[in-house]
Coordinates of C-alpha atoms in Angstrom, one line a residue:
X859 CA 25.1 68.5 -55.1
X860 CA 22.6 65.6 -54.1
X861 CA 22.2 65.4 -50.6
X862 CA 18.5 63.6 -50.9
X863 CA 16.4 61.7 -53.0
X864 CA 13.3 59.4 -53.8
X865 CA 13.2 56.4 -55.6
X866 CA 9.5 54.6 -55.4
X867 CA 9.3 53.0 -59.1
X868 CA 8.1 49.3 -59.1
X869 CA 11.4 46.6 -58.6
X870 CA 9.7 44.9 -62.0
X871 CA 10.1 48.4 -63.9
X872 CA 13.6 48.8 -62.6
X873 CA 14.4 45.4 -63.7
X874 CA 12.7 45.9 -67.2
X875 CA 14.5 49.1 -68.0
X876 CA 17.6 48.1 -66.6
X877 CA 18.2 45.2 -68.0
X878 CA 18.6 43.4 -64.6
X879 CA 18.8 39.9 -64.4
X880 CA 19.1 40.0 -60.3
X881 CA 17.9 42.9 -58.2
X882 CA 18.1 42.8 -54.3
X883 CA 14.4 43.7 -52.5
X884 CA 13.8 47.1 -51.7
X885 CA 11.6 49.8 -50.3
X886 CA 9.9 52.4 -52.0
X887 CA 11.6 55.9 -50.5
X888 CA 10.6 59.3 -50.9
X889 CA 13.4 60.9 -49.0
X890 CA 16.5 59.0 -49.3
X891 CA 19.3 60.1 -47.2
X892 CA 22.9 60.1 -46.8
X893 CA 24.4 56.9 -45.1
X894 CA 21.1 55.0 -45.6
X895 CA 20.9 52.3 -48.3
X896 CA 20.6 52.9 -51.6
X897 CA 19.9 50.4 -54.7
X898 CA 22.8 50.5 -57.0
X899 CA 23.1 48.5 -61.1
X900 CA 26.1 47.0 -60.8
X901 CA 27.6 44.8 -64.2
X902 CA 29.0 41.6 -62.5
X903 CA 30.0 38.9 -64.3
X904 CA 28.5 40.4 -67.8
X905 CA 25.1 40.9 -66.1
X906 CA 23.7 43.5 -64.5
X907 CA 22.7 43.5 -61.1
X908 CA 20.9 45.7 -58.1
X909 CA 21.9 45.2 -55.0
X910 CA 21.7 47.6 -51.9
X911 CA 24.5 50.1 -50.9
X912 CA 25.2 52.3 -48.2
X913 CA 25.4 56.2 -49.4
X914 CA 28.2 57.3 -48.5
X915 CA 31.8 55.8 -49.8
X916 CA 34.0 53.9 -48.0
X917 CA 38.1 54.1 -49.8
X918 CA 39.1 50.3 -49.4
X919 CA 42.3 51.3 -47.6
X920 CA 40.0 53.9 -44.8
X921 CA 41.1 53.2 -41.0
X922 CA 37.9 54.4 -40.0
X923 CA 34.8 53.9 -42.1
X924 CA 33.0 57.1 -40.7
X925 CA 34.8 58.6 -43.9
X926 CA 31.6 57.8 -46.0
X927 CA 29.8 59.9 -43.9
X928 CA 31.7 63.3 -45.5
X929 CA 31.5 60.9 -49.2
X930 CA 28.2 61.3 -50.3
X931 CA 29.2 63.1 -53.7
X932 CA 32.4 63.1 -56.4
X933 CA 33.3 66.1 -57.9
X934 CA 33.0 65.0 -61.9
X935 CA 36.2 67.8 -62.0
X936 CA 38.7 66.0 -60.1
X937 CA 37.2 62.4 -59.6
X938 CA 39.8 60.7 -61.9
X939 CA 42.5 62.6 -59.3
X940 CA 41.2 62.2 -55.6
X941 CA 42.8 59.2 -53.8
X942 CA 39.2 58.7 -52.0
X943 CA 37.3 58.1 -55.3
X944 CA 39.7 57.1 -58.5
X945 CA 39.9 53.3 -58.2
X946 CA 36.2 53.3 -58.1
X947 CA 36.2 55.4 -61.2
X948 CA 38.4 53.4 -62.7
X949 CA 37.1 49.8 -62.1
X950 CA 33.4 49.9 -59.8
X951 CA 31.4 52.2 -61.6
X952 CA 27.3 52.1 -61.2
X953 CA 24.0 53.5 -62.2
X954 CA 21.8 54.6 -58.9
X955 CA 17.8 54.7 -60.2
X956 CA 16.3 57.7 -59.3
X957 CA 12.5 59.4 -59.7
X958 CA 13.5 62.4 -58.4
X959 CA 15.9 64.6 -56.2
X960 CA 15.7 67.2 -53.7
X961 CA 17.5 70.7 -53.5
X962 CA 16.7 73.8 -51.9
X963 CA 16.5 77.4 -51.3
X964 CA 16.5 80.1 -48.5
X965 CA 13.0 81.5 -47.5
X966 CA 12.3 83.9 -45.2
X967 CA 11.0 80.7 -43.0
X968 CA 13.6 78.1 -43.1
X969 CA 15.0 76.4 -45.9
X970 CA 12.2 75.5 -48.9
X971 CA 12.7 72.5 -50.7
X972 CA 12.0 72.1 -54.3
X973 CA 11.1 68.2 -56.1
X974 CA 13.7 68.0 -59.7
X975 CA 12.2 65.2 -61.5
X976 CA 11.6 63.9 -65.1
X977 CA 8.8 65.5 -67.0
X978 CA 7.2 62.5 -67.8
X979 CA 7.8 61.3 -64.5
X980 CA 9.9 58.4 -65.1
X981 CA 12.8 57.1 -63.4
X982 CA 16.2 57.8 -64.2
X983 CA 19.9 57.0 -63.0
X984 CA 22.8 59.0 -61.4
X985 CA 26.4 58.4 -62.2
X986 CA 27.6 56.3 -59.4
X987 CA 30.4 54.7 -57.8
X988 CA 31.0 51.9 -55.0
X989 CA 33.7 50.3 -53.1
X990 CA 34.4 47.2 -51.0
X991 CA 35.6 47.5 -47.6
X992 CA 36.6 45.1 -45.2
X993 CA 38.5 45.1 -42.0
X994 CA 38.6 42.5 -38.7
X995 CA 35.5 40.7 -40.2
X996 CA 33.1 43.7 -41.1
X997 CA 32.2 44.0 -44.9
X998 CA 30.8 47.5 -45.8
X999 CA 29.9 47.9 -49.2
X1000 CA 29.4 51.7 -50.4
X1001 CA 29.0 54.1 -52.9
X1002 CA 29.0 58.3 -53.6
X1003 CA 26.8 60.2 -56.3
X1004 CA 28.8 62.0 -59.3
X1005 CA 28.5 66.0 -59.4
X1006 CA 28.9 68.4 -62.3
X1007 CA 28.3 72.6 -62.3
X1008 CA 24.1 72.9 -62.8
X1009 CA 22.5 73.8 -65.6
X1010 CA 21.0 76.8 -66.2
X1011 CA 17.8 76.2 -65.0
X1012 CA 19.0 74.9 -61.8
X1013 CA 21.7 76.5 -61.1
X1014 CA 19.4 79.5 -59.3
X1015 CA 18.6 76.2 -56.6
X1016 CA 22.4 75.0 -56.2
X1017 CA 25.3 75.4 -58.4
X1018 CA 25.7 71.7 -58.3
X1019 CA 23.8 69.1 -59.4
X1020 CA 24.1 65.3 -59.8
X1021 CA 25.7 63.9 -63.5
X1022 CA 22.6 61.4 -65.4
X1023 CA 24.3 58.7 -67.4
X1024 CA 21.3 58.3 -70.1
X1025 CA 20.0 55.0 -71.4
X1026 CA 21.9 54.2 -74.9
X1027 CA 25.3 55.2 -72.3
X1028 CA 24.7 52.7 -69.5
X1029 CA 27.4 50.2 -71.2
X1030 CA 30.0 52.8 -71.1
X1031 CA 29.6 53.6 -68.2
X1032 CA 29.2 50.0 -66.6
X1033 CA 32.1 48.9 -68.4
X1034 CA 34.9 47.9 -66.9
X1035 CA 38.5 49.5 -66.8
X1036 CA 39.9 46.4 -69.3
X1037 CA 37.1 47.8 -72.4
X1038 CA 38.5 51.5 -72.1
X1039 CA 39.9 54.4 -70.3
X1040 CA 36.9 55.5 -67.7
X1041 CA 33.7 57.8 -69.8
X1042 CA 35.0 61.2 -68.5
X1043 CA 32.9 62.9 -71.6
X1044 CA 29.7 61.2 -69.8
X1045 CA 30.3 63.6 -66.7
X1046 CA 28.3 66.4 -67.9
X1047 CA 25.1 68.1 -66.9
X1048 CA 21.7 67.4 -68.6
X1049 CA 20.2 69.7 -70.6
X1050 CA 17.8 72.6 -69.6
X1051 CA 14.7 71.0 -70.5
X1052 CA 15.7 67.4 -68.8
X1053 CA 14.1 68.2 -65.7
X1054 CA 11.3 70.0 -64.1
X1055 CA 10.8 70.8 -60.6
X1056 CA 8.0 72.3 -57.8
X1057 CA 8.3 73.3 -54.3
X1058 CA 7.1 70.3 -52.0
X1059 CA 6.5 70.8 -48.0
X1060 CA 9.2 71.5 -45.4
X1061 CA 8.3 67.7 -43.8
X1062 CA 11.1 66.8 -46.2
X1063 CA 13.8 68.8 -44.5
X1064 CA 13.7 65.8 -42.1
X1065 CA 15.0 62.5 -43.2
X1066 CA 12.8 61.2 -41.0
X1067 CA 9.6 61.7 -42.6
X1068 CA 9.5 59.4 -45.7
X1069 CA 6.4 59.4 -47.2
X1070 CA 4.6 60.0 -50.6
X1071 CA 3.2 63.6 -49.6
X1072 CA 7.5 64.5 -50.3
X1073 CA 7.2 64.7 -53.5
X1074 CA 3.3 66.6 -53.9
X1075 CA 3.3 70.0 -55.2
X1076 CA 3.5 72.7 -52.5
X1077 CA 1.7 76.0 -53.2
X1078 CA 2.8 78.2 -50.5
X1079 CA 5.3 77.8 -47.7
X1080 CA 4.2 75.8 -44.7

């Protein structure tokens, strides 16, 4: 699954290798958690654009919009199916920039949580979706993380793990439902060697502390 992650790269080397023409301001995070906002690359109007989301996705036709609090992730199996999540799949698809993600294990001392990131260190983007909700004046604008089964390097951490749409497949993927059926064969896990990962401090296990010291190596358990 992805339940947490960090996202600290400079707005001007999203823009640059996004291809943004427009991107909302935004914080660098080291511990970005569920129902918080999120920056999400959005195509609107045959441009692409970043604008801030909450995690966590609101169906347009929900009564009670606490819903995106239990839609954080979309199975990659059955997204095209669930009622919560296939209009989005169909017609609001985005890219969510990432530098990392957290998942973890059980330790004789709590939970440990281990850093997945890009060997080079650069960013990257999950498969995303959002939605529009509105009701009695309140606009909520959302959107969940894609899942797939891990690979099998990861899969020792959590049997899920978030779907990557890579570079050359952002246009698929951001296009809308008129230029295709939705890029199903995108929802797949990255190869073996796609990421790396090290144990980082238990600090992170609260989404409270949001500093850069989440994402340094950890030796030995607090």
């Amino acid at each position: 699954m992805c339940g947490r992650f960090a996202l600290h790269s400079a707005p001007e080397a999203l823009a640059e290798y996004f291809g943004l023409e427009v991107i909302e301001p935004y914080a660098a995070r080291y511990n970005i958690a569920p129902t918080q906002p999120v920056l999400a690359v959005i195509s609107a109007d045959e441009r692409r654009v970043a604008h801030l989301l909450q995690w966590g996705l609101v169906p347009s036709w929900a009564k009670d919009p606490r819903i995106g609090q239990r839609m954080i992730n979309a199975r990659a199996e059955t997204v095209a199916e669930k009622p919560a999540f296939r209009a989005a799949f169909r017609r609001r698809r985005c890219l969510i920039p990432a530098d990392g993600y957290y998942e973890w294990t059980t330790a004789p001392h709590g939970k440990q949580p281990w850093y997945i990131y890009r060997p080079d260190e650069t960013c990257f983007a999950f498969a995303g979706l959002w939605e529009h909700w509105e009701h009695d004046g309140a606009v909520i604008e959302t959107c969940a993380i894609l899942t797939c089964a891990a690979n099998a390097r990861l899969a020792s951490l959590h049997e899920r793990m978030p779907v990557v749409i890579e570079a050359a497949d952002y246009p698929r993927w951001l296009a809308p439902e008129r230029d295709g059926p939705p890029p199903s064969t995108l929802l797949r896990a990255m190869d073996d060697d796609f990421f790396t990962l090290h144990r980082v401090s238990k600090r992170v296990n609260s989404p409270r502390h949001d500093a850069p010291d989440c994402i340094s190596p950890q030796a030995d358990e607090d």
